[in-house]
Short mmCIF file of C-alpha atoms in Angstrom, two decimals:
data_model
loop_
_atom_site.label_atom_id
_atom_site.label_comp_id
_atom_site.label_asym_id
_atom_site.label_seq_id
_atom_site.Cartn_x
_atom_site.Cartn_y
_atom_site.Cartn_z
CA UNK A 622 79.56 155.21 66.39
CA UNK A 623 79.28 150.91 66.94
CA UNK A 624 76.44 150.14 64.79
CA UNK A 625 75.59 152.99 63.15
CA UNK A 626 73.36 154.56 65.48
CA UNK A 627 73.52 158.24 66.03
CA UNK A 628 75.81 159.73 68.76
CA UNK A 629 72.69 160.25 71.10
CA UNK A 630 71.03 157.26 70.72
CA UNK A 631 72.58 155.22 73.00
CA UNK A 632 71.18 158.01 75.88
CA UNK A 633 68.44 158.36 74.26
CA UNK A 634 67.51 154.78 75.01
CA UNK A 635 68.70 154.91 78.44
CA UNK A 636 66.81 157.41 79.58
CA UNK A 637 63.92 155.77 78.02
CA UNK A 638 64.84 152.62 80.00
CA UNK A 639 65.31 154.42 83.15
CA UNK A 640 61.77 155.40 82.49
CA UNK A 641 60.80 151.83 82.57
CA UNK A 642 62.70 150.57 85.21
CA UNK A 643 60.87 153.01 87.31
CA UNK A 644 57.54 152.84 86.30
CA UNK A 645 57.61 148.88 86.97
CA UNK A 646 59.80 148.94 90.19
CA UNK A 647 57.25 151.81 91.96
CA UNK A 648 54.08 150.00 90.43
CA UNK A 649 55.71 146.62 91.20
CA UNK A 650 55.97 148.00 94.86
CA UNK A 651 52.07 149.13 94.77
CA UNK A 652 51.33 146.04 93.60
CA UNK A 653 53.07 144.12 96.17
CA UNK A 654 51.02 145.73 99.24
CA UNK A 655 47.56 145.56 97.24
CA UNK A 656 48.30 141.71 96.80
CA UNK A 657 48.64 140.98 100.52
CA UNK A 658 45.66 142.93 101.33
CA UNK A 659 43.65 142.41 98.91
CA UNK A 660 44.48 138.23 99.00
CA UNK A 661 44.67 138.05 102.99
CA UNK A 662 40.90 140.09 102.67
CA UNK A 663 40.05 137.12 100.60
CA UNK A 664 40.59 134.72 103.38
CA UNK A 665 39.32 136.93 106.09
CA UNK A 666 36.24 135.87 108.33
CA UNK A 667 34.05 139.12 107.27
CA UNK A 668 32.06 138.40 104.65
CA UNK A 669 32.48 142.28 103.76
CA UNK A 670 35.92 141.78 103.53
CA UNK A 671 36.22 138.96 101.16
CA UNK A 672 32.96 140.64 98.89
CA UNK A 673 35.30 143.44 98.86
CA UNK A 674 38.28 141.62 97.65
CA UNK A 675 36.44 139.56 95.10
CA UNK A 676 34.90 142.57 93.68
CA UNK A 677 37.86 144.42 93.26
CA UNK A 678 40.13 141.38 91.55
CA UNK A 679 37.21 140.83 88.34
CA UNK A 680 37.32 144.55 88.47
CA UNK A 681 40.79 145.01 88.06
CA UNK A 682 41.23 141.44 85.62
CA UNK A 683 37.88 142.05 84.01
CA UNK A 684 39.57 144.59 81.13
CA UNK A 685 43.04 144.73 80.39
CA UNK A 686 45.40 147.58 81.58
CA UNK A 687 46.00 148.82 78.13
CA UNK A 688 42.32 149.91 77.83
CA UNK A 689 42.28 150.76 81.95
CA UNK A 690 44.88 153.23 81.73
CA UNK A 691 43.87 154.70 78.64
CA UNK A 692 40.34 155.30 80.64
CA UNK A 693 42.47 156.75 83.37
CA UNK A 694 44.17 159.05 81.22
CA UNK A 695 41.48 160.44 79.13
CA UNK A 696 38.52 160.14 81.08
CA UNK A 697 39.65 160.67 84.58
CA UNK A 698 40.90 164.20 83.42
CA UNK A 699 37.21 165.13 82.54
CA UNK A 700 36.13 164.66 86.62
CA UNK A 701 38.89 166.76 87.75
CA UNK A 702 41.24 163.79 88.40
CA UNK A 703 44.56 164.58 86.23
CA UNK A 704 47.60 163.35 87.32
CA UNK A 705 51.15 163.33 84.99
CA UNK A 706 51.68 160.08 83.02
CA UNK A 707 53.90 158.62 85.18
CA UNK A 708 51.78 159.05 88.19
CA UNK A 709 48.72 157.34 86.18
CA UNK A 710 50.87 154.60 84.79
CA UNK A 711 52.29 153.02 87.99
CA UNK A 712 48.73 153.67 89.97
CA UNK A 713 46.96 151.64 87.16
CA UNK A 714 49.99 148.81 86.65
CA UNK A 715 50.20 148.76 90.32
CA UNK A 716 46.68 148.45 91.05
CA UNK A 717 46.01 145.97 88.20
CA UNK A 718 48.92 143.57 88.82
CA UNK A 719 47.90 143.55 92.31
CA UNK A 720 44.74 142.21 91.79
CA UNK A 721 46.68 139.09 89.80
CA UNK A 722 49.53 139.18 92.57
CA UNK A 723 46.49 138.60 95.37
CA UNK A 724 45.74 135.15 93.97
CA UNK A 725 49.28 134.36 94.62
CA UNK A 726 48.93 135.27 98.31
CA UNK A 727 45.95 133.05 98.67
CA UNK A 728 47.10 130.73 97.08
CA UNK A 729 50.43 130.19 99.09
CA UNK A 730 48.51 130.51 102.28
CA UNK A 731 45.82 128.10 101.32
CA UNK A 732 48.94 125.73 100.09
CA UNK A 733 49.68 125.04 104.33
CA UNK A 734 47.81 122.32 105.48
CA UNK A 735 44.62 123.01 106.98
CA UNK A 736 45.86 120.86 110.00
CA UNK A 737 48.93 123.14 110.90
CA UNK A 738 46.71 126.00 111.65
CA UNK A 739 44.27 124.15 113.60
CA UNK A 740 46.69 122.81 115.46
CA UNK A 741 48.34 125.94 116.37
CA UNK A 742 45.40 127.64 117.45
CA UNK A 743 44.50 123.96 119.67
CA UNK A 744 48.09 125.38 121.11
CA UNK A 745 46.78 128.61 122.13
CA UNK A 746 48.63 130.78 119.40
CA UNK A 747 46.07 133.78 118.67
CA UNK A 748 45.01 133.62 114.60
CA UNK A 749 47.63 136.89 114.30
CA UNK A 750 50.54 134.43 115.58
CA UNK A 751 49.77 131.56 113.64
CA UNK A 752 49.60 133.69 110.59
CA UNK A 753 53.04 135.32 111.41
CA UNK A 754 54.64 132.38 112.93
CA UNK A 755 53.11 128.80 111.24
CA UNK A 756 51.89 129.91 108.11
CA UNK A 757 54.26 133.22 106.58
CA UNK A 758 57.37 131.16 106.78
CA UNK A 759 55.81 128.25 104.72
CA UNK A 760 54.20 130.32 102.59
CA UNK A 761 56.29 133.20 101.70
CA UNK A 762 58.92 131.06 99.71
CA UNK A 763 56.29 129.59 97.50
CA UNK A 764 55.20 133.03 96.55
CA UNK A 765 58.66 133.79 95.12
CA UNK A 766 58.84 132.35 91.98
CA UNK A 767 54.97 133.35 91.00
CA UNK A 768 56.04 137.06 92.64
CA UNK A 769 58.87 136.80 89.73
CA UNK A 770 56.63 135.64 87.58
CA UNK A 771 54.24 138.28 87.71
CA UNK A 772 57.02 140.86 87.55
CA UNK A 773 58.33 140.34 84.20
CA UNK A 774 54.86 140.45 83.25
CA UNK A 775 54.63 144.01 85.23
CA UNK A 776 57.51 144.72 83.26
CA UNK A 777 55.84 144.50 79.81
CA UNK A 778 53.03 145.81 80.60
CA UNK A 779 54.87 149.18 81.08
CA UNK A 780 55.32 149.06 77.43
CA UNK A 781 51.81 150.19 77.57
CA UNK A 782 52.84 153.33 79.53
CA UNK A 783 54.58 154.42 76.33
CA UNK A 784 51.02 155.12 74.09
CA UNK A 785 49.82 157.48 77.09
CA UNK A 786 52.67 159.54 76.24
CA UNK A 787 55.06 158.31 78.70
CA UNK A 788 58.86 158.18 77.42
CA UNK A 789 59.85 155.12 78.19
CA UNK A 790 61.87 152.93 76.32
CA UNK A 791 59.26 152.05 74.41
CA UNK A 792 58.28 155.48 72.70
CA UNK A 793 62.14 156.70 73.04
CA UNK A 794 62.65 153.82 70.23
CA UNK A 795 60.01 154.64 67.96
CA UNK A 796 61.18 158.37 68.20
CA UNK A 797 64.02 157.66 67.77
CA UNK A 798 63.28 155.07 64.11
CA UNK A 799 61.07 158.24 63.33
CA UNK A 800 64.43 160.48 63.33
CA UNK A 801 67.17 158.54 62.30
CA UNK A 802 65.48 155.54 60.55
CA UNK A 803 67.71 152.35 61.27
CA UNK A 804 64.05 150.25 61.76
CA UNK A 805 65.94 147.16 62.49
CA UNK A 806 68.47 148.00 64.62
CA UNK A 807 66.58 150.00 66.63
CA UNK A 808 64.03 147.03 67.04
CA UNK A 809 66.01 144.54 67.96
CA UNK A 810 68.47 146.70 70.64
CA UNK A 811 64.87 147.34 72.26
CA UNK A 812 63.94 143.93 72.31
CA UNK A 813 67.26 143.20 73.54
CA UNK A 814 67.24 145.98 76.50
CA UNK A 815 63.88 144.28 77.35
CA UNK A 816 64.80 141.03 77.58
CA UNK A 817 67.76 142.25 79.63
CA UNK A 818 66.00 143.61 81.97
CA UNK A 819 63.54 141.11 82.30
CA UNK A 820 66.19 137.77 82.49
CA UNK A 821 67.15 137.85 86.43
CA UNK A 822 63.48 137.66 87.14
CA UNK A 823 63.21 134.75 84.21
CA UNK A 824 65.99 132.94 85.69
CA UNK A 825 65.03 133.76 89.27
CA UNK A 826 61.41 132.31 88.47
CA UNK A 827 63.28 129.06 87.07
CA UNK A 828 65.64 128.38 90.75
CA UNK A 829 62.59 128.93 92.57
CA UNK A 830 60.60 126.99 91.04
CA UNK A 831 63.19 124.30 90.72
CA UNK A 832 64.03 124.59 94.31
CA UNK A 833 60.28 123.94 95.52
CA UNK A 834 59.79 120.70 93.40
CA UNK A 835 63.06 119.24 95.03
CA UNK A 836 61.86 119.89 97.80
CA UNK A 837 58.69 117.74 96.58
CA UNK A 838 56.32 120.71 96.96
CA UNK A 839 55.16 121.80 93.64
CA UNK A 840 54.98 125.81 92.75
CA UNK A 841 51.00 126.51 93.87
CA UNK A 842 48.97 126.64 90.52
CA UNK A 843 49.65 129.84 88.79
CA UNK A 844 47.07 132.06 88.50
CA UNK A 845 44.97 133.15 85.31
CA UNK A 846 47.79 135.41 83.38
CA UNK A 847 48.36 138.54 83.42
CA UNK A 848 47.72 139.70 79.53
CA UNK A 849 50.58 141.65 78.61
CA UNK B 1308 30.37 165.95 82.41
CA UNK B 1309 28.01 163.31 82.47
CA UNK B 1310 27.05 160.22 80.37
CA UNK B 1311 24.95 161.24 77.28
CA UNK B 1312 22.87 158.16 76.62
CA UNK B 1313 22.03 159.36 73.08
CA UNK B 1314 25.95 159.91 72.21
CA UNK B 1315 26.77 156.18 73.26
CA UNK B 1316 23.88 155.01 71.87
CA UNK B 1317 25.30 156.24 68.28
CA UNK B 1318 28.40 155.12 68.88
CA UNK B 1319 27.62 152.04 69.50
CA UNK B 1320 27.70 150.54 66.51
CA UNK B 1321 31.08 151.43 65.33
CA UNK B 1322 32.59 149.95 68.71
CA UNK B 1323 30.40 146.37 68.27
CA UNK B 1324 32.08 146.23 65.13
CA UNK B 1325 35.38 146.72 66.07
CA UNK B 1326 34.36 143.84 68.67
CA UNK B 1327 33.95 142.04 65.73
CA UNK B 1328 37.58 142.10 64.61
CA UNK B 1329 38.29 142.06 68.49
CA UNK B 1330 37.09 138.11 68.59
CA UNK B 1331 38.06 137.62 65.17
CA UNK B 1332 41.49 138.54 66.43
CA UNK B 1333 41.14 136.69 69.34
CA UNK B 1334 40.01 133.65 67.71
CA UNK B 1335 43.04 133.25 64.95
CA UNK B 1336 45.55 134.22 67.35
CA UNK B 1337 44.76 131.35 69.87
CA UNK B 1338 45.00 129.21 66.83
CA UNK B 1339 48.24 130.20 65.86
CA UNK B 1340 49.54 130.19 69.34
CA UNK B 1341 48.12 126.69 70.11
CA UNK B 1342 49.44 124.86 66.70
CA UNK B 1343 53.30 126.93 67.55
CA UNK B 1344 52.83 125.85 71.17
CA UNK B 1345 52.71 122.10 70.12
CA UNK B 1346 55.85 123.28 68.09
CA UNK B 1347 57.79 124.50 71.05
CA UNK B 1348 56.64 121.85 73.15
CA UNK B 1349 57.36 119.22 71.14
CA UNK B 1350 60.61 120.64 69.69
CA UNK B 1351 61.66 120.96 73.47
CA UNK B 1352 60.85 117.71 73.85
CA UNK B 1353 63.67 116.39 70.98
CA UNK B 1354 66.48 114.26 71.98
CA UNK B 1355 68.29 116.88 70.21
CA UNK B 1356 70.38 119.42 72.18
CA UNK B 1357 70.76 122.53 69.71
CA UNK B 1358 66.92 122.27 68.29
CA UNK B 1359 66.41 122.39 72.48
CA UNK B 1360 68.58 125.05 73.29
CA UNK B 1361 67.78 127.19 70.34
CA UNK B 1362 63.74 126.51 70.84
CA UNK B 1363 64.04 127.02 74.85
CA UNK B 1364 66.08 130.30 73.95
CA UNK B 1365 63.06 131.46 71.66
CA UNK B 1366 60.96 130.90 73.96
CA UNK B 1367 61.77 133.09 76.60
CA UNK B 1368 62.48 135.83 74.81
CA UNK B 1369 59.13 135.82 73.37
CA UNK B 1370 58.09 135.50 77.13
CA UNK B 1371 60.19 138.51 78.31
CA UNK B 1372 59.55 141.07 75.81
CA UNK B 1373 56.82 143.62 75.36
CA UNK B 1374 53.70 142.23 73.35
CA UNK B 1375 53.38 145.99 72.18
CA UNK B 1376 57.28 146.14 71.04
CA UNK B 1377 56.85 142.66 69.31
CA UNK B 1378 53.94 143.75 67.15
CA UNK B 1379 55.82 146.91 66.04
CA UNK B 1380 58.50 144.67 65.44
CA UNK B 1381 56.42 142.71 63.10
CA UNK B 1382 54.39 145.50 61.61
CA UNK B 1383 57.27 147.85 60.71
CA UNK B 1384 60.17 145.26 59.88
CA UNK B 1385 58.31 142.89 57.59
CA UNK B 1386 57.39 145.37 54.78
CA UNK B 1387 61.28 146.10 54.67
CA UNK B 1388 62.47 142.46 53.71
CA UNK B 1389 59.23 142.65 51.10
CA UNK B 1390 56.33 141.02 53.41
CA UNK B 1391 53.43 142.73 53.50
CA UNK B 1392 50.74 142.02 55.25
CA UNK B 1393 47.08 143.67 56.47
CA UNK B 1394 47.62 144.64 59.99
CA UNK B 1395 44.88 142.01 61.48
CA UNK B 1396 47.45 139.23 59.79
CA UNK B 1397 50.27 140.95 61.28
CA UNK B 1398 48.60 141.11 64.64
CA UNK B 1399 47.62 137.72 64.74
CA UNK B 1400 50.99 136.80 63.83
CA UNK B 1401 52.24 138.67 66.91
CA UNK B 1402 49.41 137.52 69.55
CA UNK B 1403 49.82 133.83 68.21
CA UNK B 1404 53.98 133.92 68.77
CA UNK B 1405 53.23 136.08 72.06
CA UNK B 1406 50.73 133.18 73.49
CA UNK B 1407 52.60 130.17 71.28
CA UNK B 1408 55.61 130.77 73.58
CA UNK B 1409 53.15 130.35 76.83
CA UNK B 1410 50.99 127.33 75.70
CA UNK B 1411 54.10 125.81 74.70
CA UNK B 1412 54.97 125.81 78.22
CA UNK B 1413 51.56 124.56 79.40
CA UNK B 1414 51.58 121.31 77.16
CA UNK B 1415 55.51 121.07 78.19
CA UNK B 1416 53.71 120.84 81.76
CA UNK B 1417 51.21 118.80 80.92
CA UNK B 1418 53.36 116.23 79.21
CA UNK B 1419 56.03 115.90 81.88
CA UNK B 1420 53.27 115.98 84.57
CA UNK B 1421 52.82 112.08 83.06
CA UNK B 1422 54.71 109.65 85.15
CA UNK B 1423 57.69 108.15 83.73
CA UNK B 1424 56.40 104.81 84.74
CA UNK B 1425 53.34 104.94 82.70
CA UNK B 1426 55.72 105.93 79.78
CA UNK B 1427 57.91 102.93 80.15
CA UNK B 1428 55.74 100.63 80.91
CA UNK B 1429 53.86 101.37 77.54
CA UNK B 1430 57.09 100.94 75.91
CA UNK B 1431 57.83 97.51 77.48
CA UNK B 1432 54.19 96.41 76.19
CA UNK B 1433 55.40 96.81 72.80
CA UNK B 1434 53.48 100.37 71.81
CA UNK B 1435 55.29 102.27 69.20
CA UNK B 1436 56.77 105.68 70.19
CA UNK B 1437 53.59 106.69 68.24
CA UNK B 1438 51.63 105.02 69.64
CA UNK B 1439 52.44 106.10 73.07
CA UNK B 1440 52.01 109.65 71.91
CA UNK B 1441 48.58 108.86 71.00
CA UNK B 1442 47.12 106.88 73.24
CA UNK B 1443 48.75 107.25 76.58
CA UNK B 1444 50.39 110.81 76.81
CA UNK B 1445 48.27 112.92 74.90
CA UNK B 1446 44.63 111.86 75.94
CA UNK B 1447 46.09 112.44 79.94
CA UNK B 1448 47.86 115.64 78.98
CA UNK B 1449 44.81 116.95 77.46
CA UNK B 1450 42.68 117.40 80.38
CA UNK B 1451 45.02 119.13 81.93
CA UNK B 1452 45.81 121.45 79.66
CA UNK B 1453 42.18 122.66 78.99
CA UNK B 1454 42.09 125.25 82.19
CA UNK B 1455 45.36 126.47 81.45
CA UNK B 1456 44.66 127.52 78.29
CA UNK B 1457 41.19 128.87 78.48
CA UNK B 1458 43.33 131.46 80.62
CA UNK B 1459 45.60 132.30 78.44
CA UNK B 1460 42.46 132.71 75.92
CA UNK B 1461 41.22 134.84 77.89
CA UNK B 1462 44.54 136.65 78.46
CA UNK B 1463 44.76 136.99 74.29
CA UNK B 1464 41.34 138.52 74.23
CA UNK B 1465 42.25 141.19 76.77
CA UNK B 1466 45.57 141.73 74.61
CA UNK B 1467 44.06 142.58 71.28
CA UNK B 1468 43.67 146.32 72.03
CA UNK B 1469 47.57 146.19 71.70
CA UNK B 1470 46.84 145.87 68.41
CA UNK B 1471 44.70 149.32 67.54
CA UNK B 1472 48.70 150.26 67.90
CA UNK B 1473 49.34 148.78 64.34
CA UNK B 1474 46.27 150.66 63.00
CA UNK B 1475 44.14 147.19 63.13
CA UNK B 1476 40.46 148.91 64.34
CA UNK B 1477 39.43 146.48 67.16
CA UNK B 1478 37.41 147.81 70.03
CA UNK B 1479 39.89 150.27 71.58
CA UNK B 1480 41.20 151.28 68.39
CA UNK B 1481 37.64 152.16 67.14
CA UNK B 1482 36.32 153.86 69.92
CA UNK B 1483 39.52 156.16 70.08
CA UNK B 1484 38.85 156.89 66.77
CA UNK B 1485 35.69 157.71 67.72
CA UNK B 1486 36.76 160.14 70.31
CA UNK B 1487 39.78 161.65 68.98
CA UNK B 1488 36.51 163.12 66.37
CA UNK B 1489 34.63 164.16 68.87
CA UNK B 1490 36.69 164.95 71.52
CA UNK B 1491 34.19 162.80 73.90
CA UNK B 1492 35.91 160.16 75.27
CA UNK B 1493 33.82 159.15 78.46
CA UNK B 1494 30.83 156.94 76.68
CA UNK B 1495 33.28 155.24 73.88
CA UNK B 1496 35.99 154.51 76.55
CA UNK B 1497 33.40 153.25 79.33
CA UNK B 1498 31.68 150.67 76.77
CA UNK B 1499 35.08 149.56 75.80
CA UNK B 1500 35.72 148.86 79.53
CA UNK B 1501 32.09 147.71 80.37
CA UNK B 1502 32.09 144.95 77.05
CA UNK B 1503 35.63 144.11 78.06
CA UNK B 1504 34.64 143.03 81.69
CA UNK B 1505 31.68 141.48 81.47
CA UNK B 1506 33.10 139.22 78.67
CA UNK B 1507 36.13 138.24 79.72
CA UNK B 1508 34.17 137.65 83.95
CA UNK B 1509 31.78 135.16 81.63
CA UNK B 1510 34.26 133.56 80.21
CA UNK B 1511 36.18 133.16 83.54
CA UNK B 1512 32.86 131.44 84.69
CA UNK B 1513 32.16 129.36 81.83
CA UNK B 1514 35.54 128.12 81.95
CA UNK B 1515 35.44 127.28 85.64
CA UNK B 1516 32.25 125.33 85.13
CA UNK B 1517 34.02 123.41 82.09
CA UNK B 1518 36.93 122.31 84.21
CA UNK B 1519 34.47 121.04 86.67
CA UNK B 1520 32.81 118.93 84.21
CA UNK B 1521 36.13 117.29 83.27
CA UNK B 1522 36.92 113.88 83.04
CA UNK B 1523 40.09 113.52 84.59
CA UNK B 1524 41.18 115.77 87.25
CA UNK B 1525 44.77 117.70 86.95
CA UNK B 1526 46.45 116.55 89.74
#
């Protein structure tokens, strides 16, 4: 076998990564909706609306997801709420990233001049079809490259997944050191996989960004990180 | 089930001193990562193209892999080629490379977010590249890298329970321990939460209030 690893390792570590892929692509797609609503909320007239939002984003950024979905794991259960692993990983990724991916959205939108909307609504457009017609098409590429941004970060975070017993590539590595041994190896093909998996959104984060400052419009201000 | 008062009241103790290691943790690690940032920055700075390459190339990696993986990394690998260390050293070690890689980036910003002009025209007064450094870049660069990496301070704070993982006992590690005894995990893992919010939502404040007392405006 190339490198020395056992016959089964190789699928081993697949499965593990398929594991991972999927945990951050349905979180990443959780995450996605929360940040428009939760970010357009935050610019809404209703001043229940926007206490809502704000409430929910120091919720979700006040503790990091590590020590959220270990609460979700082991102290949900005891109220009757027990859902598999997988289930409570992309529901707590999801719903944490979102809160970070929210500031993107308001961001962008706040990014188009003030004037633009005013003067679309002096046109007559209703606030729904300035929103969909002025502002989304200015403000939807200058989400990209945070978006990307914020999903590589999604995407270690699911590492996280792996010490509330979900096999993802993560734990499928350290089982498999724990059988075979090979420390190193093992290590560094992990790494590797990871970084794999994480370079189109790397380099797509780079184009975009690039793409926006020839344009002379810099990236908006990223928002306070996601800790990993 | 319901919160027994008395229960979290006696654990309480244990978890404020894994808070304890939590900030010392916290505290070294930004360190670390802001003395290896000035590495990275400055190294991608070089009119050298390899040192550029190779240091860019580092970089992102560190960026796009798992904080978790990188600490096992650390923690299991090390001891092989003879270096051992206490796991709070090896998790510092991890959290400062982690966050080096990012504030790197953010003093990278902050440096080329200095006009060219203002560069050159320092240069055609006579300053030394030194000189230059010290007096025109760096004073500008600073105040604009202050907000940027009170965030990522706060980011490292709420990544050191990543590091109960390498048996270091900060506050998730010691109120798991805690609970895995007892088999009551509701009061240790709610404090954990509850000390995690409310500190890192007062530091978000404090830092806002500190980049509104700046000097000089990012901009």
């Amino acid at each position: 076998m190339p490198l020395g690893l056992a016959p089964d390792a190789w699928r081993l570590l697949a499965s593990g990564l398929l594991v991972t892929v999927g945990v951050a692509v349905c979180a990443a797609v959780l995450a996605l909706l929360t940040a428009f609503v939760v970010g357009l909320a935050q610019l809404s007239r209703r001043t229940t609306l926007r206490v809502g939002a704000t409430v929910y984003i120091e919720f979700w950024r006040g503790a990091s997801a590590l020590v959220q979905l270990f609460i979700a794991f082991y102290v949900l259960p005891l109220f009757g709420i027990d859902f598999p692993p997988f289930v409570v990983a992309v529901v707590v990724l999801g719903l944490n990233v979102g809160a970070y991916g929210s500031q993107i959205v308001r961001a962008a939108v706040q990014s188009v001049a003030p004037g633009q909307r005013e003067a679309s609504l002096a046109l007559g457009l209703t606030r729904a079809q300035t929103l969909r017609l002025v502002v989304a098409p200015q403000a939807l590429p200058a989400m990209l490259a945070p978006f990307a941004n914020e999903a590589v970060e999604l995407l270690k975070l699911t590492a996280a997944t792996s010490l509330i017993t979900l096999r993802d590539l993560s734990l499928a590595a350290r089982m498999l050191v724990q059988r075979d041994g090979h420390t190193t190896l093992v290590y560094a093909v992990e790494l590797g996989l990871y970084f794999l998996a994480a370079l189109p959104l790397l380099l797509l984060t780079r184009t975009a960004e690039r793409r926006l400052r020839s344009r002379g419009r810099a990236a908006p201000a990223l928002t306070p990180v996601n800790p990993l | 089930v319901t919160f027994d008062p008395a229960y979290a009241f006696s654990v309480l103790p244990v978890i404020l001193q894994g808070a304890w290691t939590t900030l010392v943790a916290t505290l070294l690690g930004m360190a670390v990562a802001l003395v290896l940032g000035l590495g990275f920055a400055l190294a991608q700075a070089s009119p050298r193209r390899a040192l550029r390459a190779a240091i860019g190339f580092a970089s992102l990696f560190l960026r796009g892999t798992p904080l978790l993986v990188q600490l096992y990394f650390l923690f299991y690998i090390l001891p092989l080629y003879g270096v051992v260390l206490p796991p709070l050293v090896t998790g510092v070690i991890g959290l400062g490379l982690q966050y080096g890689a990012y504030v790197g980036e953010v003093y990278r910003s902050g440096i080329e977010s200095i006009g060219v002009g203002q560069i050159e025209a320092a240069r055609v007064l006579g300053l030394s590249r030194h000189r230059v450094w010290r007096h025109v870049i760096l004073p500008q660069a600073f105040a604009r890298v202050v907000p940027p990496l009170g965030n990522y301070m706060i980011g490292m704070f709420k990544s050191t329970p990543y590091l109960s993982a390498i048996t270091v006992n900060e506050m998730l590690g010691a109120a798991m321990d805690e609970a895995s005894q007892s088999f009551r995990y509701l009061e240790p893992m709610l404090i954990v939460g509850a000390i995690f919010t409310t500190a890192s939502y007062a530091a978000s404040r404090l830092l806002a209030r500190v980049e509104r007392g700046m000097p000089v405006r990012a901009g």
